[in-house]
Coordinates of C-alpha atoms in Angstrom, one line a residue:
Chain A
M1 CA 79.3 -207.7 -24.8
I2 CA 81.4 -204.6 -25.5
K3 CA 84.5 -203.8 -23.4
K4 CA 85.5 -200.4 -21.9
E5 CA 88.6 -200.2 -24.1
E6 CA 86.6 -200.8 -27.2
I7 CA 84.2 -198.1 -26.2
E8 CA 87.1 -195.7 -25.7
H9 CA 88.5 -196.6 -29.1
I10 CA 85.1 -196.1 -30.9
G11 CA 84.7 -192.9 -29.0
W12 CA 87.9 -191.7 -30.4
L13 CA 86.9 -192.8 -34.0
A14 CA 83.6 -190.8 -33.5
R15 CA 85.6 -187.9 -32.0
I16 CA 83.7 -188.0 -28.7
K17 CA 85.8 -187.8 -25.5
L18 CA 84.3 -189.9 -22.8
S19 CA 85.0 -189.6 -19.0
E20 CA 85.9 -192.7 -17.0
E21 CA 82.4 -192.7 -15.5
E22 CA 80.8 -192.6 -18.9
K23 CA 83.0 -195.5 -20.2
E24 CA 81.9 -197.6 -17.2
L25 CA 78.2 -196.7 -17.6
F26 CA 78.2 -197.3 -21.3
E27 CA 80.0 -200.6 -21.0
K28 CA 77.0 -202.0 -19.1
Q29 CA 74.3 -200.1 -21.1
L30 CA 75.7 -200.7 -24.6
S31 CA 76.3 -204.4 -23.8
S32 CA 72.7 -204.9 -22.9
I33 CA 71.6 -203.2 -26.1
L34 CA 73.9 -205.3 -28.2
D35 CA 72.6 -208.4 -26.5
Y36 CA 69.1 -207.3 -27.7
F37 CA 70.4 -206.7 -31.2
A38 CA 71.5 -210.4 -31.3
V39 CA 67.9 -211.2 -32.2
L40 CA 69.0 -210.3 -35.7
D41 CA 71.2 -213.4 -35.8
E42 CA 68.1 -215.6 -35.7
I43 CA 66.7 -214.7 -39.1
D44 CA 68.1 -216.0 -42.4
T45 CA 68.3 -213.2 -44.9
A46 CA 70.7 -214.8 -47.4
E47 CA 68.2 -214.4 -50.3
V48 CA 66.9 -211.0 -49.3
E49 CA 68.0 -207.7 -51.0
P50 CA 68.8 -204.8 -48.7
T51 CA 66.5 -201.7 -48.7
Y52 CA 68.6 -198.6 -48.5
H53 CA 65.6 -196.4 -49.4
V54 CA 61.9 -197.3 -49.1
I55 CA 60.5 -195.4 -52.0
G56 CA 63.3 -196.5 -54.4
I57 CA 63.8 -193.3 -56.4
T58 CA 67.1 -193.1 -58.2
D59 CA 69.0 -190.5 -60.3
V60 CA 67.1 -187.4 -59.3
V61 CA 68.2 -184.5 -61.5
R62 CA 67.1 -180.9 -61.8
Q63 CA 68.1 -177.9 -64.0
D64 CA 71.4 -176.4 -62.8
D65 CA 70.1 -172.9 -62.6
P66 CA 72.0 -170.4 -60.4
K67 CA 69.9 -169.1 -57.5
E68 CA 70.6 -166.5 -54.9
S69 CA 72.6 -167.8 -52.0
L70 CA 73.5 -166.6 -48.5
G71 CA 76.0 -163.7 -48.2
Q72 CA 79.3 -164.1 -46.4
S73 CA 78.2 -162.3 -43.3
E74 CA 75.1 -164.5 -43.0
V75 CA 77.2 -167.6 -43.4
L76 CA 79.7 -166.5 -40.8
R77 CA 77.3 -165.1 -38.3
N78 CA 77.1 -168.4 -36.3
A79 CA 80.8 -169.2 -36.3
P80 CA 82.2 -168.8 -32.8
K81 CA 85.7 -168.0 -34.0
K82 CA 86.4 -166.1 -37.2
E83 CA 89.1 -163.8 -38.7
E84 CA 89.1 -161.6 -41.8
G85 CA 86.1 -163.4 -43.4
Y86 CA 87.4 -166.9 -42.6
I87 CA 86.3 -169.4 -40.0
K88 CA 89.2 -170.1 -37.7
S89 CA 89.9 -173.7 -36.9
P90 CA 92.2 -175.3 -34.4
R91 CA 95.6 -176.3 -35.8
M92 CA 95.7 -179.5 -37.9
L93 CA 98.9 -181.0 -36.3
Chain B
M1 CA 42.1 -180.3 -25.3
K2 CA 40.7 -177.3 -23.5
N3 CA 37.1 -176.8 -24.2
D4 CA 37.4 -173.1 -24.9
D5 CA 40.0 -173.7 -27.6
L6 CA 39.2 -173.1 -31.2
T7 CA 40.3 -175.3 -34.1
A8 CA 42.7 -174.0 -36.8
I9 CA 39.8 -173.8 -39.3
E10 CA 37.7 -171.8 -36.8
V11 CA 40.6 -169.5 -36.1
A12 CA 41.3 -168.8 -39.8
E13 CA 37.6 -168.3 -40.6
G14 CA 37.0 -166.1 -37.5
I15 CA 40.0 -163.9 -38.3
K16 CA 38.8 -163.5 -41.9
S17 CA 35.3 -162.6 -40.9
G18 CA 36.5 -160.3 -38.1
T19 CA 35.0 -162.2 -35.2
I20 CA 38.4 -163.1 -33.8
S21 CA 41.2 -160.6 -33.2
C22 CA 44.5 -162.3 -34.0
V23 CA 46.5 -160.1 -31.6
E24 CA 44.1 -161.0 -28.7
L25 CA 44.4 -164.7 -29.6
I26 CA 48.2 -164.6 -29.7
L27 CA 48.5 -162.7 -26.4
K28 CA 46.2 -165.1 -24.7
I29 CA 48.4 -168.0 -25.9
Y30 CA 51.6 -166.3 -24.6
D31 CA 49.8 -165.6 -21.3
R32 CA 49.1 -169.3 -20.9
I33 CA 52.7 -170.2 -21.9
E34 CA 54.2 -167.8 -19.4
R35 CA 52.1 -169.2 -16.6
S36 CA 52.6 -172.8 -17.6
E37 CA 54.6 -175.4 -15.6
L38 CA 54.9 -177.8 -18.6
N39 CA 58.2 -176.5 -20.2
C40 CA 56.8 -177.0 -23.7
F41 CA 59.1 -174.4 -25.4
I42 CA 62.8 -173.8 -25.7
T43 CA 62.6 -170.5 -27.5
L44 CA 59.6 -168.1 -27.8
N45 CA 59.0 -165.8 -30.8
K46 CA 56.7 -163.4 -29.0
E47 CA 57.7 -160.0 -30.4
N48 CA 57.7 -161.2 -34.0
A49 CA 54.5 -163.1 -33.6
V50 CA 52.6 -160.2 -32.1
E51 CA 53.9 -158.0 -34.9
K52 CA 52.7 -160.5 -37.5
A53 CA 49.3 -160.8 -35.7
R54 CA 48.8 -157.0 -36.0
E55 CA 49.6 -157.2 -39.7
V56 CA 47.0 -160.0 -40.1
D57 CA 44.3 -158.0 -38.3
K58 CA 45.0 -155.0 -40.5
K59 CA 45.2 -156.8 -43.8
R60 CA 42.6 -159.6 -43.3
N61 CA 40.3 -158.2 -45.9
E62 CA 42.8 -157.9 -48.7
E63 CA 42.4 -160.4 -51.5
E64 CA 45.8 -162.0 -51.0
Y65 CA 45.1 -162.6 -47.3
R66 CA 41.6 -164.0 -47.7
H67 CA 43.0 -167.0 -49.6
K68 CA 45.6 -167.9 -47.0
K69 CA 44.7 -171.3 -45.5
L70 CA 46.1 -170.8 -42.1
L71 CA 45.6 -167.0 -41.7
G72 CA 46.6 -166.0 -38.2
V73 CA 46.7 -169.6 -36.9
P74 CA 49.2 -170.1 -34.1
I75 CA 51.7 -172.9 -34.7
A76 CA 54.5 -174.3 -32.6
I77 CA 57.6 -175.7 -34.3
K78 CA 59.7 -178.6 -33.1
D79 CA 63.2 -177.4 -32.4
S80 CA 64.6 -179.9 -35.0
I81 CA 63.3 -177.7 -37.8
S82 CA 65.3 -174.7 -39.0
T83 CA 63.6 -171.3 -38.6
K84 CA 65.3 -168.2 -40.0
G85 CA 66.2 -165.8 -37.3
I86 CA 64.9 -168.0 -34.4
Q87 CA 67.3 -170.1 -32.3
T88 CA 67.2 -173.7 -33.3
T89 CA 69.0 -176.1 -30.9
C90 CA 67.6 -179.6 -31.4
A91 CA 67.4 -179.5 -27.6
S92 CA 71.2 -179.9 -27.5
E93 CA 73.9 -177.9 -25.8
I94 CA 76.0 -178.2 -28.9
L95 CA 73.6 -176.0 -30.9
K96 CA 72.9 -173.5 -28.1
G97 CA 72.7 -170.1 -29.6
Y98 CA 72.5 -171.3 -33.2
I99 CA 70.3 -169.0 -35.4
P100 CA 69.6 -170.5 -38.8
P101 CA 70.1 -168.2 -41.7
Y102 CA 67.4 -169.9 -43.7
D103 CA 63.9 -171.4 -43.3
A104 CA 63.1 -175.1 -43.8
T105 CA 60.8 -175.6 -46.8
V106 CA 57.8 -176.4 -44.5
I107 CA 58.4 -173.1 -42.6
E108 CA 58.3 -171.2 -45.9
A109 CA 55.0 -173.0 -46.7
L110 CA 53.5 -172.1 -43.3
K111 CA 54.5 -168.4 -43.7
R112 CA 53.0 -168.3 -47.2
E113 CA 49.7 -169.6 -45.8
G114 CA 49.7 -167.0 -43.0
A115 CA 50.5 -169.2 -40.0
I116 CA 52.1 -167.5 -37.0
I117 CA 55.1 -169.1 -35.3
I118 CA 54.7 -169.1 -31.5
G119 CA 58.1 -170.6 -30.7
K120 CA 60.3 -173.7 -30.8
T121 CA 59.2 -176.7 -28.8
N122 CA 61.1 -178.9 -26.5
M123 CA 62.1 -182.4 -27.6
D124 CA 64.5 -185.2 -26.9
E125 CA 68.0 -184.2 -27.9
F126 CA 68.4 -184.6 -31.6
C127 CA 65.1 -186.5 -31.6
M128 CA 66.7 -189.4 -29.7
G129 CA 64.2 -190.5 -27.1
T130 CA 60.6 -191.5 -26.3
S131 CA 60.0 -189.2 -23.3
T132 CA 61.4 -185.7 -23.9
E133 CA 63.6 -186.3 -20.9
T134 CA 66.9 -186.2 -22.8
S135 CA 66.5 -182.5 -23.6
Y136 CA 69.4 -180.3 -22.4
Y137 CA 66.7 -177.7 -21.5
G138 CA 64.9 -180.0 -19.0
P139 CA 62.0 -182.3 -19.5
T140 CA 58.5 -181.3 -20.6
R141 CA 55.6 -182.5 -18.4
N142 CA 52.4 -184.2 -19.5
P143 CA 49.4 -181.8 -19.2
H144 CA 47.2 -184.7 -18.0
D145 CA 49.5 -185.6 -15.1
L146 CA 52.5 -183.4 -14.3
S147 CA 54.4 -186.3 -12.8
R148 CA 54.4 -188.1 -16.1
V149 CA 56.3 -187.7 -19.4
P150 CA 54.5 -186.3 -22.5
G151 CA 56.1 -188.9 -24.8
G152 CA 58.8 -188.1 -27.3
S153 CA 60.6 -187.0 -29.1
S154 CA 58.1 -184.3 -30.1
G155 CA 56.9 -184.0 -26.5
G156 CA 56.8 -180.2 -26.4
S157 CA 54.6 -180.0 -29.5
A158 CA 52.1 -182.5 -28.3
A159 CA 51.9 -181.1 -24.7
A160 CA 51.5 -177.5 -26.1
I161 CA 48.5 -178.5 -28.2
S162 CA 46.9 -180.4 -25.3
A163 CA 47.4 -177.5 -22.9
G164 CA 46.1 -174.8 -25.3
E165 CA 49.6 -173.3 -25.7
T166 CA 49.2 -173.5 -29.4
V167 CA 46.6 -174.5 -32.0
L168 CA 48.8 -176.4 -34.4
A169 CA 52.3 -177.9 -34.1
L170 CA 54.9 -179.5 -36.3
G171 CA 56.7 -182.6 -35.2
S172 CA 59.3 -184.9 -36.8
D173 CA 59.0 -188.7 -36.7
T174 CA 61.9 -191.0 -37.2
G175 CA 60.6 -194.0 -35.2
G176 CA 57.4 -192.7 -33.6
S177 CA 58.4 -189.2 -32.5
I178 CA 55.1 -187.6 -33.6
R179 CA 52.7 -190.5 -32.8
C180 CA 54.1 -191.4 -29.3
P181 CA 53.6 -188.0 -27.8
A182 CA 50.3 -187.6 -29.6
S183 CA 49.2 -190.8 -27.9
F184 CA 50.5 -189.8 -24.5
C185 CA 49.0 -186.3 -24.6
G186 CA 45.7 -187.1 -26.2
V187 CA 46.2 -185.2 -29.5
V188 CA 46.3 -186.2 -33.2
G189 CA 49.7 -186.7 -35.0
L190 CA 50.4 -188.0 -38.5
K191 CA 53.6 -189.4 -39.9
P192 CA 53.4 -188.9 -43.7
T193 CA 54.7 -191.4 -46.3
Y194 CA 58.5 -191.2 -46.6
G195 CA 59.0 -188.7 -49.4
L196 CA 55.7 -186.7 -49.2
V197 CA 57.0 -183.8 -47.1
S198 CA 60.3 -182.0 -47.9
R199 CA 63.0 -182.6 -45.3
Y200 CA 65.0 -179.5 -46.4
G201 CA 65.8 -177.7 -43.2
L202 CA 65.1 -180.6 -40.9
I203 CA 68.2 -181.3 -38.8
A204 CA 69.0 -184.9 -39.8
Y205 CA 69.0 -187.7 -37.3
A206 CA 68.3 -190.8 -39.5
N207 CA 67.4 -189.4 -42.9
S208 CA 66.2 -192.6 -44.6
L209 CA 63.5 -192.9 -41.9
E210 CA 62.3 -189.5 -40.8
Q211 CA 59.5 -187.2 -42.0
I212 CA 58.1 -183.8 -40.7
G213 CA 54.4 -184.1 -40.0
P214 CA 51.4 -182.3 -38.6
M215 CA 50.1 -182.4 -35.1
A216 CA 46.7 -180.9 -34.0
S217 CA 43.8 -181.3 -31.5
N218 CA 41.6 -182.9 -34.2
V219 CA 41.7 -184.8 -37.5
T220 CA 40.4 -182.0 -39.8
D221 CA 43.1 -179.6 -38.7
T222 CA 45.7 -182.4 -39.2
A223 CA 44.5 -182.8 -42.8
L224 CA 44.6 -179.1 -43.4
L225 CA 48.1 -178.8 -42.1
L226 CA 49.3 -181.8 -44.0
E227 CA 48.0 -180.2 -47.2
V228 CA 50.2 -177.2 -46.5
L229 CA 53.3 -179.3 -45.6
A230 CA 53.1 -181.4 -48.7
A231 CA 54.5 -178.6 -50.9
K232 CA 56.8 -179.6 -53.7
D233 CA 60.5 -178.8 -53.2
E234 CA 63.5 -179.4 -55.5
R235 CA 65.9 -179.1 -52.5
D236 CA 64.9 -182.5 -51.1
S237 CA 65.9 -185.1 -53.8
T238 CA 64.1 -187.8 -51.8
Q239 CA 60.7 -186.0 -52.1
V240 CA 58.5 -187.9 -54.5
K241 CA 56.7 -186.0 -57.2
I242 CA 53.1 -186.9 -56.9
K243 CA 51.5 -186.6 -60.4
N244 CA 47.9 -186.2 -59.4
N245 CA 47.2 -182.9 -57.8
T246 CA 44.1 -184.0 -56.0
A247 CA 46.1 -186.6 -54.2
T248 CA 47.4 -184.0 -51.8
N249 CA 44.0 -182.3 -51.3
Y250 CA 43.6 -184.0 -47.9
L251 CA 41.2 -181.5 -46.4
A252 CA 38.6 -181.8 -49.1
S253 CA 38.8 -185.6 -49.2
S254 CA 38.3 -185.9 -45.4
L255 CA 35.8 -183.1 -45.1
N256 CA 33.5 -184.8 -47.6
R257 CA 33.1 -187.5 -45.0
N258 CA 32.1 -185.2 -42.2
E259 CA 28.3 -185.7 -42.7
D260 CA 26.8 -188.3 -40.5
A261 CA 25.2 -190.3 -43.3
D262 CA 28.4 -190.3 -45.3
V263 CA 30.3 -191.9 -42.3
D264 CA 28.1 -195.0 -42.5
K265 CA 28.6 -195.3 -46.2
E266 CA 32.4 -194.8 -45.8
V267 CA 32.8 -197.4 -43.0
K268 CA 30.5 -200.0 -44.6
G269 CA 32.7 -202.7 -46.1
M270 CA 36.0 -201.1 -44.9
R271 CA 38.6 -203.8 -44.5
I272 CA 40.6 -203.4 -41.3
G273 CA 43.6 -205.6 -40.6
I274 CA 44.8 -206.1 -37.0
P275 CA 48.3 -207.6 -36.9
K276 CA 48.3 -209.6 -33.7
E277 CA 52.0 -208.9 -33.0
F278 CA 51.1 -205.3 -32.4
I279 CA 48.7 -206.3 -29.6
E280 CA 50.7 -209.0 -27.8
G281 CA 52.4 -207.4 -24.8
V282 CA 50.4 -204.2 -24.6
S283 CA 48.7 -203.3 -21.3
A284 CA 45.2 -204.6 -20.6
E285 CA 43.6 -201.1 -20.6
V286 CA 45.2 -200.2 -23.9
E287 CA 44.2 -203.5 -25.5
K288 CA 40.6 -203.0 -24.3
S289 CA 40.4 -199.5 -25.6
V290 CA 41.7 -200.4 -29.1
W291 CA 39.3 -203.3 -29.4
N292 CA 36.4 -201.0 -28.4
A293 CA 37.5 -198.7 -31.3
V294 CA 37.6 -201.7 -33.7
H295 CA 34.2 -202.8 -32.6
K296 CA 32.8 -199.3 -33.3
F297 CA 34.0 -199.6 -36.9
E298 CA 32.5 -203.1 -37.0
D299 CA 29.1 -202.0 -35.7
S300 CA 29.0 -199.6 -38.6
G301 CA 29.7 -202.2 -41.2
A302 CA 33.5 -202.5 -41.3
E303 CA 35.1 -206.0 -41.5
Y304 CA 38.1 -206.7 -39.4
E305 CA 40.5 -209.6 -39.5
L306 CA 43.3 -210.6 -37.1
I307 CA 46.4 -211.1 -39.1
S308 CA 50.0 -212.1 -38.5
M309 CA 53.3 -210.3 -39.5
R310 CA 55.8 -212.9 -38.5
D311 CA 59.0 -210.9 -39.1
L312 CA 57.9 -208.1 -37.0
K313 CA 59.9 -209.2 -34.0
Y314 CA 63.1 -208.2 -35.8
A315 CA 61.8 -204.7 -36.6
L316 CA 62.8 -202.9 -33.4
A317 CA 66.5 -204.1 -33.5
A318 CA 66.8 -203.4 -37.2
Y319 CA 65.3 -199.9 -36.7
Y320 CA 67.8 -199.0 -34.0
V321 CA 70.8 -200.3 -35.9
I322 CA 69.8 -198.3 -39.0
A323 CA 68.9 -195.2 -37.0
M324 CA 72.1 -195.2 -35.0
S325 CA 74.3 -195.9 -38.0
E326 CA 72.8 -193.0 -39.9
A327 CA 73.0 -190.8 -36.8
S328 CA 76.7 -191.5 -36.4
S329 CA 77.3 -190.1 -39.9
N330 CA 74.8 -187.2 -39.8
L331 CA 76.0 -185.9 -36.4
A332 CA 79.6 -185.7 -37.5
R333 CA 78.9 -182.2 -38.7
F334 CA 78.5 -180.9 -35.1
D335 CA 82.0 -179.7 -34.0
G336 CA 81.6 -176.1 -33.0
L337 CA 83.5 -174.9 -36.0
R338 CA 80.9 -173.3 -38.2
Y339 CA 78.2 -172.9 -35.5
G340 CA 77.4 -174.0 -32.0
L341 CA 79.5 -174.7 -28.9
R342 CA 83.2 -173.9 -29.1
S343 CA 84.2 -174.1 -25.5
G344 CA 87.7 -174.0 -23.9
K345 CA 91.1 -173.5 -25.4
D346 CA 92.0 -174.8 -28.9
E347 CA 94.5 -177.7 -28.9
D348 CA 95.1 -179.8 -32.0
W349 CA 92.2 -180.4 -34.4
H350 CA 91.1 -183.9 -33.3
T351 CA 91.6 -183.3 -29.5
T352 CA 89.6 -180.0 -29.7
F353 CA 86.7 -181.5 -31.5
S354 CA 86.6 -184.7 -29.3
R355 CA 86.5 -182.5 -26.2
I356 CA 83.7 -180.2 -27.6
R357 CA 81.6 -183.1 -28.8
G358 CA 82.1 -184.9 -25.4
E359 CA 80.9 -181.7 -23.7
G360 CA 78.1 -180.7 -26.1
F361 CA 76.3 -184.0 -26.6
G362 CA 74.1 -185.7 -23.9
D363 CA 74.4 -189.3 -22.9
E364 CA 71.8 -190.7 -25.3
V365 CA 73.3 -189.0 -28.3
K366 CA 76.7 -190.3 -27.3
R367 CA 75.4 -193.9 -26.9
R368 CA 73.7 -193.8 -30.3
I369 CA 76.7 -192.3 -32.1
I370 CA 79.0 -194.9 -30.5
L371 CA 76.8 -197.9 -31.3
G372 CA 76.2 -196.5 -34.8
T373 CA 79.9 -196.2 -35.4
Y374 CA 80.4 -199.7 -34.0
A375 CA 77.7 -201.2 -36.3
L376 CA 79.3 -199.6 -39.4
S377 CA 82.9 -200.6 -38.5
A378 CA 84.8 -203.4 -40.3
G379 CA 83.8 -206.8 -39.0
Y380 CA 80.4 -205.8 -37.8
Y381 CA 78.9 -204.1 -40.9
G382 CA 77.4 -207.3 -42.3
R383 CA 76.2 -208.6 -39.0
Y384 CA 74.4 -205.4 -37.9
Y385 CA 73.9 -202.8 -40.6
L386 CA 73.5 -204.8 -43.8
K387 CA 71.4 -207.4 -41.9
S388 CA 69.1 -204.6 -40.7
L389 CA 68.7 -203.3 -44.2
K390 CA 67.6 -206.8 -45.3
V391 CA 65.2 -207.0 -42.4
R392 CA 63.8 -203.6 -43.6
T393 CA 63.0 -205.3 -46.9
L394 CA 61.1 -208.1 -45.2
I395 CA 59.1 -205.6 -43.0
K396 CA 58.2 -203.5 -46.0
N397 CA 57.1 -206.6 -47.9
E398 CA 54.9 -207.6 -45.0
F399 CA 53.2 -204.2 -44.8
E400 CA 52.7 -204.1 -48.5
A401 CA 51.1 -207.6 -48.5
A402 CA 48.8 -206.8 -45.6
L403 CA 47.8 -203.5 -47.2
K404 CA 46.8 -205.2 -50.4
R405 CA 44.2 -207.3 -48.5
H406 CA 43.1 -204.5 -46.1
D407 CA 42.3 -200.8 -46.6
I408 CA 44.0 -199.9 -43.3
L409 CA 45.7 -201.6 -40.4
A410 CA 44.7 -200.7 -36.8
M411 CA 46.7 -201.2 -33.6
P412 CA 47.7 -199.4 -30.3
T413 CA 50.1 -196.6 -30.9
M414 CA 52.0 -197.2 -27.6
P415 CA 51.9 -200.4 -25.5
F416 CA 51.0 -198.4 -22.4
V417 CA 49.9 -194.9 -21.2
A418 CA 52.3 -192.2 -20.3
F419 CA 54.9 -193.3 -17.7
K420 CA 56.4 -191.4 -14.8
L421 CA 59.3 -189.0 -15.3
G422 CA 62.5 -190.8 -14.4
E423 CA 60.8 -194.3 -14.6
K424 CA 62.7 -195.5 -17.7
I425 CA 65.5 -193.0 -18.4
K426 CA 68.1 -194.9 -16.4
N427 CA 67.7 -198.0 -18.6
P428 CA 68.0 -197.0 -22.3
L429 CA 66.9 -200.4 -23.6
S430 CA 63.6 -200.2 -21.7
L431 CA 62.9 -196.9 -23.4
Y432 CA 63.7 -198.4 -26.8
L433 CA 61.2 -201.2 -26.2
A434 CA 58.4 -198.6 -25.8
D435 CA 58.8 -197.9 -29.6
V436 CA 57.8 -201.4 -30.6
N437 CA 54.6 -200.4 -32.4
T438 CA 55.8 -197.2 -34.0
V439 CA 59.2 -198.1 -35.6
P440 CA 58.0 -200.8 -38.1
V441 CA 56.0 -198.1 -39.8
N442 CA 59.1 -196.0 -40.5
L443 CA 61.0 -199.0 -41.7
A444 CA 58.2 -199.6 -44.3
G445 CA 57.9 -195.9 -45.1
V446 CA 54.1 -196.0 -45.0
P447 CA 51.9 -193.3 -43.4
S448 CA 50.3 -193.6 -40.0
I449 CA 48.2 -191.5 -37.7
S450 CA 47.6 -191.6 -34.0
I451 CA 44.2 -190.5 -32.7
P452 CA 42.9 -190.5 -29.1
C453 CA 40.6 -193.5 -28.5
G454 CA 40.1 -193.6 -24.8
F455 CA 41.5 -193.0 -21.3
S456 CA 42.9 -195.2 -18.5
N457 CA 42.8 -193.5 -15.1
G458 CA 42.7 -190.1 -16.8
L459 CA 45.6 -190.8 -19.1
P460 CA 45.0 -190.8 -22.9
I461 CA 45.3 -193.9 -25.1
G462 CA 46.2 -193.7 -28.8
L463 CA 44.9 -195.7 -31.7
Q464 CA 47.3 -196.0 -34.6
L465 CA 46.0 -196.4 -38.2
V466 CA 48.3 -197.3 -41.1
S467 CA 47.7 -197.3 -44.9
G468 CA 49.8 -197.8 -48.0
H469 CA 52.4 -195.4 -49.5
F470 CA 50.8 -192.1 -50.4
E471 CA 47.4 -193.2 -49.1
E472 CA 47.2 -190.5 -46.4
D473 CA 43.6 -189.9 -47.4
K474 CA 42.5 -193.4 -46.3
I475 CA 43.8 -193.0 -42.7
L476 CA 42.5 -189.4 -42.4
K477 CA 39.0 -190.5 -43.6
A478 CA 39.0 -193.5 -41.2
A479 CA 40.1 -191.3 -38.3
L480 CA 37.4 -188.8 -39.1
C481 CA 34.8 -191.5 -39.2
F482 CA 36.0 -192.8 -35.9
D483 CA 35.6 -189.4 -34.3
T484 CA 32.0 -189.2 -35.6
L485 CA 31.3 -192.8 -34.4
A486 CA 32.8 -192.1 -31.0
N487 CA 30.7 -188.9 -30.6
R488 CA 27.6 -190.7 -31.7
S489 CA 28.0 -193.4 -29.0
Q490 CA 28.5 -190.7 -26.3
Q491 CA 25.2 -189.1 -27.2

């Protein structure tokens, strides 16, 4: 069970603004999904190691050779707001 | 598959020998797309494709062109894969208008081999769905019945192949997104071993689970396309360096089995495992069709055994927890700052981005980001995320144990045939449950193929074959043998 207030709080943590209707809809839907996830409580995994990565490769290295990269105009082409070669962000505070 | 359609191998050979005009083929395909009711594509690449086709027709005799494996072959690309200069949206409003400045590694490989990109195919938004209904650009319809879904999330790719709107297609598969639509649309789709195909340029949803893979109308084309996709790439550090070069020569290894006599030799003694948990709960028609397929193998000398994978009932929940957790982190980059939607008036940083993300993401994406954030938050991390990673270990062990005793595992790809548009979308959990047979494969990282094995009331049924890590040749060979056996019994 997950409450509307909790959904609103997590939405803020995830930086997703939710409408009142969405919060109400999600309260019901997310609660039923979490009920289903409770099946995980049934199984004892105390002695089991977690698998972060199925193939188990670690410490991949390569030569640090410089390669051609994208130019400034290509990098900025998709930015909706820009000024003098910079991406323009909303104010921080 | 439309009867007048050519395979990729026939197209490339026909173009090289001059019996097929690439321009005519490409124009015929666009003509079909423009008259289609299916909504397979989000963005078309017509002008560029026709120009490329002209170049192919002109230069087909040149030494360099004669060696290209996919010369002039039309291919549709799932919209989750970056294509330089062609809009790539992941079927989301938040990426509307985004034009990647670079190609994914797989796209570079396709271009090198002479393939022609038809356009970008429709999908569930950010690959999150089983029906292609969560797309911002409207749902795709199933070519076998317009009132039904094509499956998802690579629904546009599968429907386009089935309707002759392309010859080949790329999909991406996080929990079944290639195999589910292949099953529902009656085409072939393969999810490679995790680490075989570079993910560079694939817009990440759950990066420890997903792979780009080939989709085609037949097994041989699937093998050919996989061979091209398995190109080595330093830009994906999770790609495994395969030492033996012949290991990725899928076409040759599967073509050798194309002869009728070879099929019997190949199938004789083949050990097939059928995990009963994958059959419990599937519809009667699907179960019957899959058993018929198994009996065809048996009639030619294969041995099958019903086995049990007892931890499998935890796989679906563990999969969703891991996928949602990774998604909540991966999708943090979409804020409208560097690309994509930047609507309305700027307020402070956090308020602006919360509003843009609230507007730009669809419901299913929001649900998964919120649940993923929840599963990773203090107090729940151990209960959900860490627990799921441990369940992944158990599932992986079960697959590895079963594949030691059996060459391949066989099971239905989907528990039922394509359902109606709107039938499940209102109840997200009911859609998740449809993935019950495909997600365990992604948790284990093993390869798996879906091939058509029958019909129920005119709707295709898919057979899923699974083999061990980097043993794609085994499932390709078995799939090819099945095709021959099925054709034989029809004659």
